[in-house]
Short mmCIF file of C-alpha atoms and ligand atoms in Angstrom, two decimals:
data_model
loop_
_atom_site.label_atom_id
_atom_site.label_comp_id
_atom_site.label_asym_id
_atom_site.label_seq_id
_atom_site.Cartn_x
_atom_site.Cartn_y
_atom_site.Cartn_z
CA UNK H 1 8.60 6.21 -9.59
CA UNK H 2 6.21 6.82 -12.62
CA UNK H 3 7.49 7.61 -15.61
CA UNK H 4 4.66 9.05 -18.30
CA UNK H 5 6.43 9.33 -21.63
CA UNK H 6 4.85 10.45 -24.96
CA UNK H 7 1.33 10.82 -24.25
CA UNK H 8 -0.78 11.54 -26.55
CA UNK H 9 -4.61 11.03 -26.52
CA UNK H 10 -7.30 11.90 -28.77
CA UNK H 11 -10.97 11.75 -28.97
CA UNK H 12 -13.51 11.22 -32.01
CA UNK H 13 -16.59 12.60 -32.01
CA UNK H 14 -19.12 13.66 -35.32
CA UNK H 15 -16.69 12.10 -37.45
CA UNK H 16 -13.72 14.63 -36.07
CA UNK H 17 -10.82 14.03 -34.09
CA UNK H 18 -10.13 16.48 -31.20
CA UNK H 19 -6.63 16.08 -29.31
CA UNK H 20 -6.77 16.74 -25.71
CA UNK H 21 -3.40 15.56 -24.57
CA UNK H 22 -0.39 16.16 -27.09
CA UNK H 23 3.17 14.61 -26.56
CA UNK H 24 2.83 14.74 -22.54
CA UNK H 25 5.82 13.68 -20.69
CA UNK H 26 6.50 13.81 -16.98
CA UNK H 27 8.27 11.63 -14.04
CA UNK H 28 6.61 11.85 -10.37
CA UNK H 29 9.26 10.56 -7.80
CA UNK H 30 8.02 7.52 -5.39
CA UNK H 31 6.25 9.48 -2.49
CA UNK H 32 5.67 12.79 -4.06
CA UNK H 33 2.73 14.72 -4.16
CA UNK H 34 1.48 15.83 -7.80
CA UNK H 35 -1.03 18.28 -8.04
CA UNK H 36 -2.06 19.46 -11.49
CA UNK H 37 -4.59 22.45 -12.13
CA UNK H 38 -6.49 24.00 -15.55
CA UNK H 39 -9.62 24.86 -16.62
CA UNK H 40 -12.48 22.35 -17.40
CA UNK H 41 -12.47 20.46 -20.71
CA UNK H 42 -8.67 21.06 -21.01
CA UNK H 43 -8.29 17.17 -20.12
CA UNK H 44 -7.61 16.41 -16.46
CA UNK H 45 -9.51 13.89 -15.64
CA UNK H 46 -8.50 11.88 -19.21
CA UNK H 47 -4.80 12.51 -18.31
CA UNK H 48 -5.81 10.82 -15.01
CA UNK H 49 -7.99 7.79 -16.54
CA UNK H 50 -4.53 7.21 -18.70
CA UNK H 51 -1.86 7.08 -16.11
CA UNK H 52 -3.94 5.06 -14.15
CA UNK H 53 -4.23 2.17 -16.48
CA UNK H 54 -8.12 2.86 -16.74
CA UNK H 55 -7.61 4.44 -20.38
CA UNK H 56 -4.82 3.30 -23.42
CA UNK H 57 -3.77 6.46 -24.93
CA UNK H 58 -3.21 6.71 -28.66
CA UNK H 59 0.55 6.59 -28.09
CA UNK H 60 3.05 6.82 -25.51
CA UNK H 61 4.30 5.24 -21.89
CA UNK H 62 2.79 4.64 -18.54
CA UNK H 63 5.80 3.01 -16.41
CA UNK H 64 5.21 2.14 -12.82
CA UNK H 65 8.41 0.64 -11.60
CA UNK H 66 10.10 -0.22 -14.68
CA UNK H 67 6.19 -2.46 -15.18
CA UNK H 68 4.83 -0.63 -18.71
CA UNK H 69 1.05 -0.74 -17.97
CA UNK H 70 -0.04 -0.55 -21.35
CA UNK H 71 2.23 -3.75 -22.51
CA UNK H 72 0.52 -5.54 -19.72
CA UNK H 73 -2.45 -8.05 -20.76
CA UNK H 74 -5.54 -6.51 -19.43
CA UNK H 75 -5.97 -8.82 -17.03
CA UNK H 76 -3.16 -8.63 -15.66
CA UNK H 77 -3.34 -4.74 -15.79
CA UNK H 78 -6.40 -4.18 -14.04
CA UNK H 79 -4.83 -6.60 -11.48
CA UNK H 80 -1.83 -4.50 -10.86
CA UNK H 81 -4.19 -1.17 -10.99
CA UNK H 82 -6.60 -3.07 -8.26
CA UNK H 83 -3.44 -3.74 -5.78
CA UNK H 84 -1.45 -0.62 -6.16
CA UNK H 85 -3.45 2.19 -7.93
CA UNK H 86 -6.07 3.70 -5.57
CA UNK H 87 -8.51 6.19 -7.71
CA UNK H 88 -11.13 8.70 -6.38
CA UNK H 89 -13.43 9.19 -9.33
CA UNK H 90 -14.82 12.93 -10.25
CA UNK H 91 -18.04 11.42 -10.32
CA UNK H 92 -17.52 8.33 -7.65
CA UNK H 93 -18.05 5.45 -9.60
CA UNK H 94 -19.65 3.74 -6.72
CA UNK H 95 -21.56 0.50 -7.19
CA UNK H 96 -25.48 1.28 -7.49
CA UNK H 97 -26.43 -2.12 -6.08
CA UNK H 98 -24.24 -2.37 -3.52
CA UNK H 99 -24.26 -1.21 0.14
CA UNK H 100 -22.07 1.98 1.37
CA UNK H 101 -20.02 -1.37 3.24
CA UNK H 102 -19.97 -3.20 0.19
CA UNK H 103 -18.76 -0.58 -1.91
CA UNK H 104 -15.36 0.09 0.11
CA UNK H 105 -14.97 -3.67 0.63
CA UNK H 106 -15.67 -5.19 -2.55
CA UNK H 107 -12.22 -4.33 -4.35
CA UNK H 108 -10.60 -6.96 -1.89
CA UNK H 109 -13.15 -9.69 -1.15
CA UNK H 110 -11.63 -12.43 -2.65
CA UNK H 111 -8.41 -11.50 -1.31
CA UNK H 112 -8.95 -11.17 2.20
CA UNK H 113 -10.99 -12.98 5.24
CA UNK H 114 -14.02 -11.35 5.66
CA UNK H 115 -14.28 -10.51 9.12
CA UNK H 116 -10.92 -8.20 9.22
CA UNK H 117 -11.66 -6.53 5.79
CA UNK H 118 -14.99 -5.46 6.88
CA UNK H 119 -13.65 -4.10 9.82
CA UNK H 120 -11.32 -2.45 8.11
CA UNK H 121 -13.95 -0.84 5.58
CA UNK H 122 -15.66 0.10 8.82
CA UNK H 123 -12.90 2.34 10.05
CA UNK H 124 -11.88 3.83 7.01
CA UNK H 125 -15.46 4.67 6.51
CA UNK H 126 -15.52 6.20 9.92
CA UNK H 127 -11.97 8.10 9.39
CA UNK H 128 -13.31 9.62 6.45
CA UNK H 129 -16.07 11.01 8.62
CA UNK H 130 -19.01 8.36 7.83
CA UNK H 131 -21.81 8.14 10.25
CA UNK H 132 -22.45 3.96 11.17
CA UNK H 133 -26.38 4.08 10.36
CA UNK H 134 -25.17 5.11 6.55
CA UNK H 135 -23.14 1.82 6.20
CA UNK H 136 -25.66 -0.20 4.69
CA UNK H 137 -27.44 2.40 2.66
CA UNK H 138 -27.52 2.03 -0.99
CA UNK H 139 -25.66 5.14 -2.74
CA UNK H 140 -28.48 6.81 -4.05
CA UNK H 141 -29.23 7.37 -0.62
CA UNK H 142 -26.39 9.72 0.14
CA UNK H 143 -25.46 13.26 -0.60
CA UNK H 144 -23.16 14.63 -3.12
CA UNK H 145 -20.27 14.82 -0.02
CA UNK H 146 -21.26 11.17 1.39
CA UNK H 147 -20.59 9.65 -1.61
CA UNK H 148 -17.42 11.43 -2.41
CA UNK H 149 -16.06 9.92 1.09
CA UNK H 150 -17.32 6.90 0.57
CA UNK H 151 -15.46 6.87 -2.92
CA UNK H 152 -12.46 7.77 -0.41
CA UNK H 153 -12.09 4.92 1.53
CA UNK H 154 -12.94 2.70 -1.19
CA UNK H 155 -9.64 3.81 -2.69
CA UNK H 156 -7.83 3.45 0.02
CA UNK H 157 -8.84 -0.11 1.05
CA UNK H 158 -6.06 -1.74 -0.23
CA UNK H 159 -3.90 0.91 0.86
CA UNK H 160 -2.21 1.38 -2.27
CA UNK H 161 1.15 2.57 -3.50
CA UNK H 162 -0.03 5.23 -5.26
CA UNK H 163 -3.48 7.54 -4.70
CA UNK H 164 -5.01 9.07 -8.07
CA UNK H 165 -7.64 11.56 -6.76
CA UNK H 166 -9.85 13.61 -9.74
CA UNK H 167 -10.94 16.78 -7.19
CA UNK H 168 -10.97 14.50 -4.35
CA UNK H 169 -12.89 17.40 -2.02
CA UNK H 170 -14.99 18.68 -5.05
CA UNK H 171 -18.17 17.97 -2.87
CA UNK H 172 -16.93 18.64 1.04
CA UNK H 173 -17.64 21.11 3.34
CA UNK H 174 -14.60 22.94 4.96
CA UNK H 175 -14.59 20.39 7.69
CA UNK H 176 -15.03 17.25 5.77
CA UNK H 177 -12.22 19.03 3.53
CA UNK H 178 -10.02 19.31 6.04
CA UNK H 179 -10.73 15.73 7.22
CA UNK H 180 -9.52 14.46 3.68
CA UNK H 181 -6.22 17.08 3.97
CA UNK H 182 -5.06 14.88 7.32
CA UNK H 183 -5.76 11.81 5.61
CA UNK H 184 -3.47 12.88 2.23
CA UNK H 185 -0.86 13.84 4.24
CA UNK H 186 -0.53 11.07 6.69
CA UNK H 187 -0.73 9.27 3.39
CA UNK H 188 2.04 10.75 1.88
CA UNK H 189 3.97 10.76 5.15
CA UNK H 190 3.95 6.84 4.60
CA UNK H 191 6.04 7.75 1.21
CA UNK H 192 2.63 7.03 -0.89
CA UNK H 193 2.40 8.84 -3.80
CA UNK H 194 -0.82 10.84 -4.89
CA UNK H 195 -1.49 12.18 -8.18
CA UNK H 196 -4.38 14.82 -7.36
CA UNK H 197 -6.12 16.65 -9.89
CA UNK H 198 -8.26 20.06 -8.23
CA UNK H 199 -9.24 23.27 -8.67
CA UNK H 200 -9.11 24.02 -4.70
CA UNK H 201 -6.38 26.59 -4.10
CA UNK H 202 -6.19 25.58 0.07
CA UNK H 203 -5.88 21.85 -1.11
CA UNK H 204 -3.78 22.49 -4.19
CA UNK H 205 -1.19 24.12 -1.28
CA UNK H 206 -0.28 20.88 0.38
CA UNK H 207 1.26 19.16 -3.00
CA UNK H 208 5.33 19.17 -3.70
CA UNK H 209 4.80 20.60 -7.34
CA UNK H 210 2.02 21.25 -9.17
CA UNK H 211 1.58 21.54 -12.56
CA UNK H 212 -1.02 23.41 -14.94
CA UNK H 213 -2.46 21.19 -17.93
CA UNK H 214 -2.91 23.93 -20.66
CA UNK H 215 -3.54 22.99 -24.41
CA UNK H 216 -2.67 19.64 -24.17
CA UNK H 217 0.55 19.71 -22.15
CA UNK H 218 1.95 20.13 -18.30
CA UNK H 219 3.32 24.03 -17.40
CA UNK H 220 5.55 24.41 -14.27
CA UNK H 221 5.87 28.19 -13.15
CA UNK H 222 9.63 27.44 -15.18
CA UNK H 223 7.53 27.17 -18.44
CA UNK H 224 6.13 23.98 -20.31
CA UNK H 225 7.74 20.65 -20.34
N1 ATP B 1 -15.37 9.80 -24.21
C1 ATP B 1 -15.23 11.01 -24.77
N2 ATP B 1 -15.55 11.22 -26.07
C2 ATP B 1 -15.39 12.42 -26.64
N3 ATP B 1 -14.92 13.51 -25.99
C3 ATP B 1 -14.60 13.37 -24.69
C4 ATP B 1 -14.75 12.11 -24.01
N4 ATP B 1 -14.34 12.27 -22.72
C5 ATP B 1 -13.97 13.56 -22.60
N5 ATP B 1 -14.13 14.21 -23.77
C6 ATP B 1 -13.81 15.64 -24.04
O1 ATP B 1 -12.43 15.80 -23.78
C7 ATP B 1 -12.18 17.04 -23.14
C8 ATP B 1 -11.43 16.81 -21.84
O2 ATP B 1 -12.29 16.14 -20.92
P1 ATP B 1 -11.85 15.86 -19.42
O3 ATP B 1 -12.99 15.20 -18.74
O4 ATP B 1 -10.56 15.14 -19.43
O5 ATP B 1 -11.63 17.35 -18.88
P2 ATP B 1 -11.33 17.91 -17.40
O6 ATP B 1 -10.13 18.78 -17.52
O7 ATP B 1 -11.27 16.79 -16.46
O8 ATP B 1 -12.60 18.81 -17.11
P3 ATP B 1 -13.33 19.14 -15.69
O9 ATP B 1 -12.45 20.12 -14.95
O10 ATP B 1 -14.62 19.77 -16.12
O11 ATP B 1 -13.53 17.86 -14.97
C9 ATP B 1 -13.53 17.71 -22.97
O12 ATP B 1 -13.69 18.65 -24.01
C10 ATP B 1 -14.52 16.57 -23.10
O13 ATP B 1 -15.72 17.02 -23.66
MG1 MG B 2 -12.42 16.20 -14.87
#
């Protein structure tokens, strides 16, 4: 279960404060899948970068388990995050330098033999619908869509507890988008729990709840809460 109590973040900028999330609370049950909604700029993906350990809000909760992530050291945080929080960034976040391969493994390298993880970066890579002779490519190599699956099975490498996906299908085709449905489901069919952020109506369909971020807080169809 995740508890987010209290959250509140705000941002400076030209000497003025703007406050994107105001006094958000919400609880997302172990293997549920959370879908929020809303219009750009109303603060999706920071809502996202907070519960995920990525970002400290000003004030308020992130509890994963009864384990406060914001009390943790940071250290220590971006351990827990790297074992049990899988995130698909908006805009990838994938490792310039770094091969396509090297990308998906690298999250896990010194925890794991080489020979197995690799092979398991290979099939992931080829479940989310990677051709083999893109593997060692560099990501500036790759289309809008290639990264975006690439960014895919990098998050699910360590097959997390819990998938945080900023419009996870924002650059697929309807088949590669349906390729990345199968694979949310079967991972919620495990009892995983995603957190998915999008502003595709067909993909928005398969969540348990979804929830529309609107002036700083989370609306149900009941009303705000
Ligand atoms: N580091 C920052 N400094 C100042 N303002 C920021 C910063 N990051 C985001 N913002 C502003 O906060 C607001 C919310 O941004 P955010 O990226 O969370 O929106 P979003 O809902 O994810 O939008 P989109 O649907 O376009 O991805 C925007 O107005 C943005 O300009
Ligand atoms: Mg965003």
């Amino acid at each position: 279960m995740i508890e987010i109590k209290n959250l509140r973040k705000s941002y400076s900028c030209n000497f003025e404060s703007k406050e994107i999330l105001s006094d958000m609370s919400l609880i997302i049950e172990e293997g549920q899948w959370c879908t929020i909604i809303g219009p750009s700029g109303t603060g999706k993906s920071t809502f996202l970068n907070c519960v995920s350990g990525l970002l400290k809000p000003d004030s308020g909760e992130i509890i994963y388990e009864g384990i406060n992530l914001y009390n943790l050291k940071e250290e220590i945080r971006s351990e827990y995050r790297r074992l049990n929080i899988g995130f698909i960034f908006q805009d990838f976040k994938l490792l310039p330098h770094y091969s396509v391969l090297d990308n998906v493994a690298l999250p896990l390298i010194y925890d794991e033999p080489k020979t197995a993880l690799y092979l398991r970066a290979k099939r992931l890579l080829d479940t989310v619908g990677m051709k083999e002779d893109l593997f060692n490519r560099l990501p500036e190599g790759l289309s809008g869509g290639e990264k975006q699956r690439v960014a895919i099975a990098r998050a699910l490498i360590a097959n997390p507890k819990v998938l945080i996906c900023d419009e996870p299908t924002g650059n697929l085709d309807i088949d590669n988008r349906n390729i990345i449905i199968e694979l949310l489901k079967e991972f919620k069919n495990k009892g995983q729990t995603i957190i998915m952020v999008t502003h595709d109506e067909e993909v928005a369909q398969y969540g348990d709840i979804t929830y529309k971020l609107y002036l700083g807080n989370l609306e149900t169809n009941e009303g705000t809460i």
